[in-house]
Coordinates of C-alpha atoms in Angstrom, one line a residue:
M1 CA -13.1 2.5 26.6
P2 CA -12.7 3.3 22.7
V3 CA -9.3 5.0 21.7
P4 CA -8.6 8.5 23.0
S5 CA -9.0 11.3 20.4
Y6 CA -5.0 13.0 19.9
Q7 CA -6.1 16.0 22.1
T8 CA -6.7 14.1 25.0
L9 CA -3.3 12.0 24.1
M10 CA -1.9 15.0 24.2
L11 CA -0.7 15.5 28.0
P12 CA -0.1 11.7 28.7
V13 CA 2.6 11.7 25.5
L14 CA 4.4 14.8 26.5
K15 CA 4.9 12.8 29.9
L16 CA 6.0 10.0 28.6
I17 CA 8.7 11.8 26.4
G18 CA 9.8 13.5 29.4
E19 CA 10.0 10.2 31.2
G20 CA 12.5 9.5 28.4
H21 CA 10.1 7.7 26.0
E22 CA 12.0 9.3 22.5
T23 CA 9.7 7.9 20.4
I24 CA 6.1 7.3 19.8
P25 CA 6.0 3.1 19.2
S26 CA 7.5 3.5 22.8
C27 CA 4.7 5.3 24.2
L28 CA 1.9 3.1 22.7
E29 CA 1.8 0.0 25.5
P30 CA 1.9 2.6 28.3
L31 CA -0.7 5.0 26.5
R32 CA -3.0 1.1 26.2
R33 CA -2.4 0.3 30.2
E34 CA -3.2 4.2 31.1
F35 CA -6.5 4.8 29.4
G36 CA -7.5 0.6 30.1
L37 CA -7.6 -0.2 26.3
T38 CA -8.5 -4.0 25.1
Q39 CA -6.5 -5.8 22.7
D40 CA -8.8 -5.2 20.1
E41 CA -8.9 -1.9 21.0
F42 CA -5.4 -0.9 21.0
E43 CA -4.9 -3.8 17.8
E44 CA -7.7 -0.9 15.5
L45 CA -6.5 -0.1 12.6
L46 CA -7.0 2.9 10.2
P47 CA -9.2 2.5 7.6
S48 CA -6.4 2.4 5.4
G49 CA -5.0 -0.6 7.0
K50 CA -1.7 0.5 7.5
Q51 CA -1.3 1.7 11.3
T52 CA -3.4 1.5 14.4
L53 CA -5.7 4.2 15.4
L54 CA -3.8 4.6 18.5
A55 CA -0.8 5.2 17.1
N56 CA -2.1 7.9 14.3
R57 CA -3.9 9.8 16.8
A58 CA -0.2 9.6 19.2
H59 CA 1.7 11.3 16.4
W60 CA -0.5 13.7 15.6
A61 CA -0.7 14.7 19.6
R62 CA 3.2 14.9 19.2
N63 CA 2.5 16.8 16.0
Y64 CA 0.9 19.6 17.3
M65 CA 2.9 19.4 20.0
S66 CA 5.9 19.9 18.0
Q67 CA 4.6 22.7 15.9
A68 CA 3.2 24.0 19.2
G69 CA 7.9 24.4 21.0
L70 CA 7.0 21.7 23.5
V71 CA 8.9 18.8 21.8
E72 CA 11.9 19.1 19.3
A73 CA 13.7 16.3 17.8
I74 CA 16.8 14.7 18.6
K75 CA 17.0 12.6 15.8
R76 CA 14.2 11.3 13.2
G77 CA 11.6 9.6 14.6
H78 CA 13.1 10.5 18.1
Y79 CA 11.8 13.0 20.4
R80 CA 12.6 15.4 23.9
L81 CA 11.2 18.5 25.6
T82 CA 11.9 21.8 25.2
V83 CA 12.4 24.2 28.4
D84 CA 8.6 25.1 26.9
G85 CA 7.9 21.2 27.7
D86 CA 9.5 21.1 31.0
D87 CA 8.0 24.3 32.7
L88 CA 4.3 22.9 31.3
L89 CA 5.3 19.7 33.2
A90 CA 6.3 21.6 36.3
N91 CA 2.6 23.3 36.2
P92 CA 0.4 20.8 34.1
P93 CA -3.0 22.3 32.7
D94 CA -6.1 20.2 33.8
E95 CA -6.4 20.1 30.0
L96 CA -3.9 19.9 27.0
N97 CA -5.7 20.1 23.9
A98 CA -5.5 22.4 20.3
A99 CA -7.3 25.8 22.5
F100 CA -4.0 25.6 24.6
L101 CA -1.8 24.8 22.6
R102 CA -2.4 28.3 20.5
N103 CA -1.0 30.0 23.8
Y104 CA 2.4 29.3 22.2
E105 CA 3.2 31.8 18.7
P106 CA 5.2 28.7 17.1
L107 CA 1.8 27.1 16.9
L108 CA -0.2 30.4 15.4
E109 CA 2.4 30.7 12.7
F110 CA 1.9 26.8 11.9
L111 CA -1.7 27.4 11.7
Q112 CA -1.3 30.7 9.7
R113 CA 1.1 28.6 7.1
S114 CA -1.5 26.0 6.8
A115 CA -4.5 28.6 6.2
S116 CA -3.6 29.1 3.0
T117 CA -7.3 30.6 1.3
K118 CA -8.3 29.9 -1.9
E119 CA -7.1 32.6 -3.4
G120 CA -3.6 32.6 -2.0
G121 CA -4.4 35.1 1.4
L122 CA -4.4 33.7 5.4
S123 CA -6.8 33.4 7.5
S124 CA -6.1 34.1 10.7
P125 CA -7.3 30.9 13.4
Q126 CA -9.5 32.2 15.3
Q127 CA -11.3 33.6 11.6
T128 CA -11.1 29.6 10.8
D129 CA -12.7 28.7 14.2
K130 CA -15.5 31.1 14.0
S131 CA -16.5 30.2 10.0
S132 CA -16.1 26.3 10.8
D133 CA -19.9 25.6 11.7
A134 CA -20.1 27.9 8.3
A135 CA -18.0 25.6 6.4
T136 CA -19.6 23.0 3.9
P137 CA -17.6 19.1 4.1
E138 CA -15.6 20.0 1.1
D139 CA -14.2 23.3 2.8
L140 CA -13.2 20.8 6.3
M141 CA -11.4 18.3 3.9
A142 CA -9.5 21.0 1.9
K143 CA -8.6 23.1 5.3
S144 CA -7.8 19.5 6.8
H145 CA -5.6 18.7 3.9
R146 CA -3.2 22.4 3.7
E147 CA -2.9 21.1 7.3
I148 CA -2.0 17.9 6.8
E149 CA 0.5 18.6 3.8
T150 CA 2.1 21.8 6.3
L151 CA 2.9 19.1 8.5
L152 CA 4.1 16.9 6.1
R153 CA 6.2 19.8 4.6
N154 CA 8.1 20.0 8.4
E155 CA 8.4 16.2 8.7
L156 CA 10.4 15.6 5.2
L157 CA 12.5 18.4 6.3
E158 CA 13.3 16.7 9.6
A159 CA 14.1 13.7 7.9
V160 CA 16.3 15.4 5.0
L161 CA 18.3 16.4 7.6
S162 CA 18.7 13.3 9.2
V163 CA 20.2 11.6 5.9
S164 CA 24.5 11.7 5.2
P165 CA 25.6 14.6 2.7
A166 CA 26.3 12.5 -0.2
Q167 CA 22.2 11.1 0.6
F168 CA 21.3 14.9 0.0
E169 CA 23.3 15.9 -3.5
Q170 CA 21.9 12.5 -4.4
L171 CA 18.2 13.1 -3.6
I172 CA 18.1 16.9 -5.0
V173 CA 19.1 15.1 -8.2
D174 CA 16.3 12.6 -8.2
L175 CA 14.3 15.3 -7.3
L176 CA 15.4 17.3 -10.1
V177 CA 14.7 14.7 -12.8
A178 CA 11.2 13.8 -11.1
M179 CA 10.4 17.2 -11.8
G180 CA 11.1 16.9 -15.8
Y181 CA 14.4 18.0 -16.2
G182 CA 16.8 15.8 -17.7
G183 CA 13.7 14.3 -19.6
G184 CA 12.6 13.2 -16.8
D185 CA 15.4 9.6 -17.4
P186 CA 17.6 9.2 -14.2
A187 CA 20.5 8.4 -16.3
M188 CA 20.4 12.3 -17.3
G189 CA 21.4 13.0 -13.8
K190 CA 24.2 12.8 -11.5
S191 CA 25.3 13.5 -8.0
I192 CA 29.1 14.4 -7.8
G193 CA 29.3 13.2 -4.4
K194 CA 32.8 13.8 -3.1
S195 CA 35.1 16.4 -1.8
G196 CA 36.7 18.8 -4.1
D197 CA 33.8 19.0 -6.6
G198 CA 34.6 22.1 -7.0
G199 CA 31.3 23.6 -5.5
I200 CA 29.4 21.4 -7.7
D201 CA 27.3 18.4 -6.4
G202 CA 25.6 16.9 -9.1
V203 CA 24.7 17.6 -13.2
I204 CA 21.6 17.4 -15.2
N205 CA 21.8 17.1 -18.4
E206 CA 19.2 18.2 -21.0
D207 CA 20.3 16.5 -24.3
A208 CA 21.9 13.9 -24.7
L209 CA 25.3 14.7 -25.9
G210 CA 25.7 17.2 -22.5
L211 CA 25.5 20.5 -24.4
D212 CA 23.1 21.9 -21.9
A213 CA 23.5 21.2 -18.2
V214 CA 22.0 22.3 -15.0
Y215 CA 24.6 22.4 -12.3
V216 CA 23.5 21.8 -8.6
Q217 CA 25.0 22.4 -5.2
A218 CA 23.1 21.0 -2.1
K219 CA 23.7 22.5 1.4
R220 CA 22.4 20.4 4.3
Y221 CA 22.5 23.1 7.0
D222 CA 20.3 23.6 10.2
P223 CA 17.3 25.8 9.5
A224 CA 18.8 28.2 11.8
N225 CA 22.0 28.8 9.8
K226 CA 21.2 30.5 6.4
V227 CA 23.6 30.9 3.3
G228 CA 25.7 33.6 2.9
R229 CA 26.5 35.7 -0.3
P230 CA 30.3 33.7 -0.2
D231 CA 28.3 30.5 -0.5
I232 CA 26.6 31.9 -3.4
Q233 CA 30.0 33.3 -5.1
K234 CA 31.9 30.0 -4.4
F235 CA 29.1 28.8 -6.9
V236 CA 29.0 31.3 -9.3
G237 CA 32.3 30.6 -9.4
S238 CA 32.3 26.9 -10.1
L239 CA 29.7 28.0 -13.1
T240 CA 32.0 30.2 -14.5
G241 CA 34.7 27.5 -14.4
E242 CA 32.4 24.9 -16.3
S243 CA 31.0 27.6 -19.0
A244 CA 27.8 26.6 -16.9
T245 CA 24.6 28.9 -17.7
K246 CA 22.0 27.2 -15.6
G247 CA 22.2 26.3 -11.6
V248 CA 20.5 25.3 -8.7
F249 CA 21.2 26.5 -5.1
V250 CA 19.2 24.2 -2.7
T251 CA 19.9 24.3 1.3
T252 CA 17.4 23.7 4.3
S253 CA 17.6 26.6 5.8
G254 CA 17.2 30.0 4.1
F255 CA 19.2 32.2 2.0
S256 CA 20.2 35.9 3.4
R257 CA 19.2 39.5 1.6
E258 CA 22.9 39.7 0.3
A259 CA 23.2 36.4 -1.0
Q260 CA 19.8 36.9 -2.6
D261 CA 20.6 40.4 -4.1
Y262 CA 23.4 39.2 -5.4
I263 CA 21.8 36.5 -7.0
S264 CA 19.5 39.3 -9.4
R265 CA 22.7 40.5 -10.4
V266 CA 25.0 37.8 -12.3
Q267 CA 24.7 36.4 -15.5
Q268 CA 24.1 32.8 -14.6
R269 CA 20.6 32.0 -14.6
I270 CA 21.1 30.8 -10.9
V271 CA 17.3 28.9 -9.1
L272 CA 17.4 29.5 -5.0
I273 CA 15.5 27.0 -3.3
D274 CA 15.1 27.1 0.2
G275 CA 14.0 25.2 2.5
E276 CA 10.0 25.5 2.5
M277 CA 9.9 25.3 -1.2
L278 CA 12.6 22.3 -1.0
A279 CA 9.5 20.0 1.0
K280 CA 6.7 21.5 -1.3
L281 CA 8.7 20.5 -4.3
M282 CA 9.2 17.3 -3.2
I283 CA 5.5 16.4 -2.6
Q284 CA 4.4 17.3 -5.8
P285 CA 6.5 14.5 -7.6
G286 CA 6.6 12.2 -4.6
V287 CA 10.0 12.7 -3.7
G288 CA 10.6 10.8 -0.3
V289 CA 6.5 10.5 0.3
R290 CA 3.7 7.9 -0.9
A291 CA 0.0 8.4 -0.2
R292 CA -1.6 6.5 2.7
A293 CA -4.5 7.0 1.9
Q294 CA -6.8 8.5 -0.9
Y295 CA -10.4 9.8 0.0
V296 CA -12.4 10.5 -3.0
S297 CA -15.4 13.4 -3.3
R298 CA -18.0 12.7 -5.8
S299 CA -21.2 14.5 -7.5
I300 CA -24.4 13.2 -9.0
D301 CA -22.9 13.2 -13.0
E302 CA -25.4 15.3 -14.8
D303 CA -25.2 14.1 -17.7
Y304 CA -26.5 10.9 -16.6
F305 CA -29.5 12.5 -14.6
P306 CA -30.2 15.4 -17.9
E307 CA -32.9 17.8 -16.2
R308 CA -36.7 17.1 -17.6
E309 CA -38.1 20.2 -19.3
T310 CA -41.4 20.6 -17.7

């Protein structure tokens, strides 16, 4: 039989994770046996040639179940069932698919985030479904791209949370350099990466003599643990001690309302970057990500085929 769709794989993958298969690679051989795939089908590659079709679809199945809150990460690439996942397997549906997963609020929130319109508004999943038949191929490609980018941001944060504090600090310095700070020269940025750093984790020199610099504080917090005003006050104090006027405070979580209000009242120019913005910024210059496949949409060259006058 052909390789099953990612939706067909959802329930089998959920069961395998429940049985102790923490990684998708460990699920592949059991899936091959369950669906009776031939060796050629099992080894069939995506057009990019970098991943098997089965592995790709199993990853997508796990991704959607993660967004629905049925599966959670133990560490990077390793997963277990949540309470909701255990409850579902205790009384499994006849078919587990994307439509069924919309019964879970976390997936609806994910779909809302990924359903941004070109004008910046949001369309509900129901509206997206109703309009899909009228969508052009370009519309569908754009929608899929937004969804992939949203999933990528979530996976990026998962990966960032798995690195050491020193690696995280270096990542932030690398990102700022990649964004053009310090003229884009890696030599202009450094991660301090040691205890007793006075609340400064990195410095980006904006000129060769170091007369103008951006100071960095990086907090690798759990998404549920927001950065509060005391952390921001400590950072401001460190900037004052360095006679610095510019700073960037980055966290994998978010900032409390008190922290955001406090920033608006200090003399230094300080930019707050939360986890969602961090992931977006990393994708743009390609820090920690790489292109797996590219699709080019072409149209007729009107200059080459000019319309003839009648």
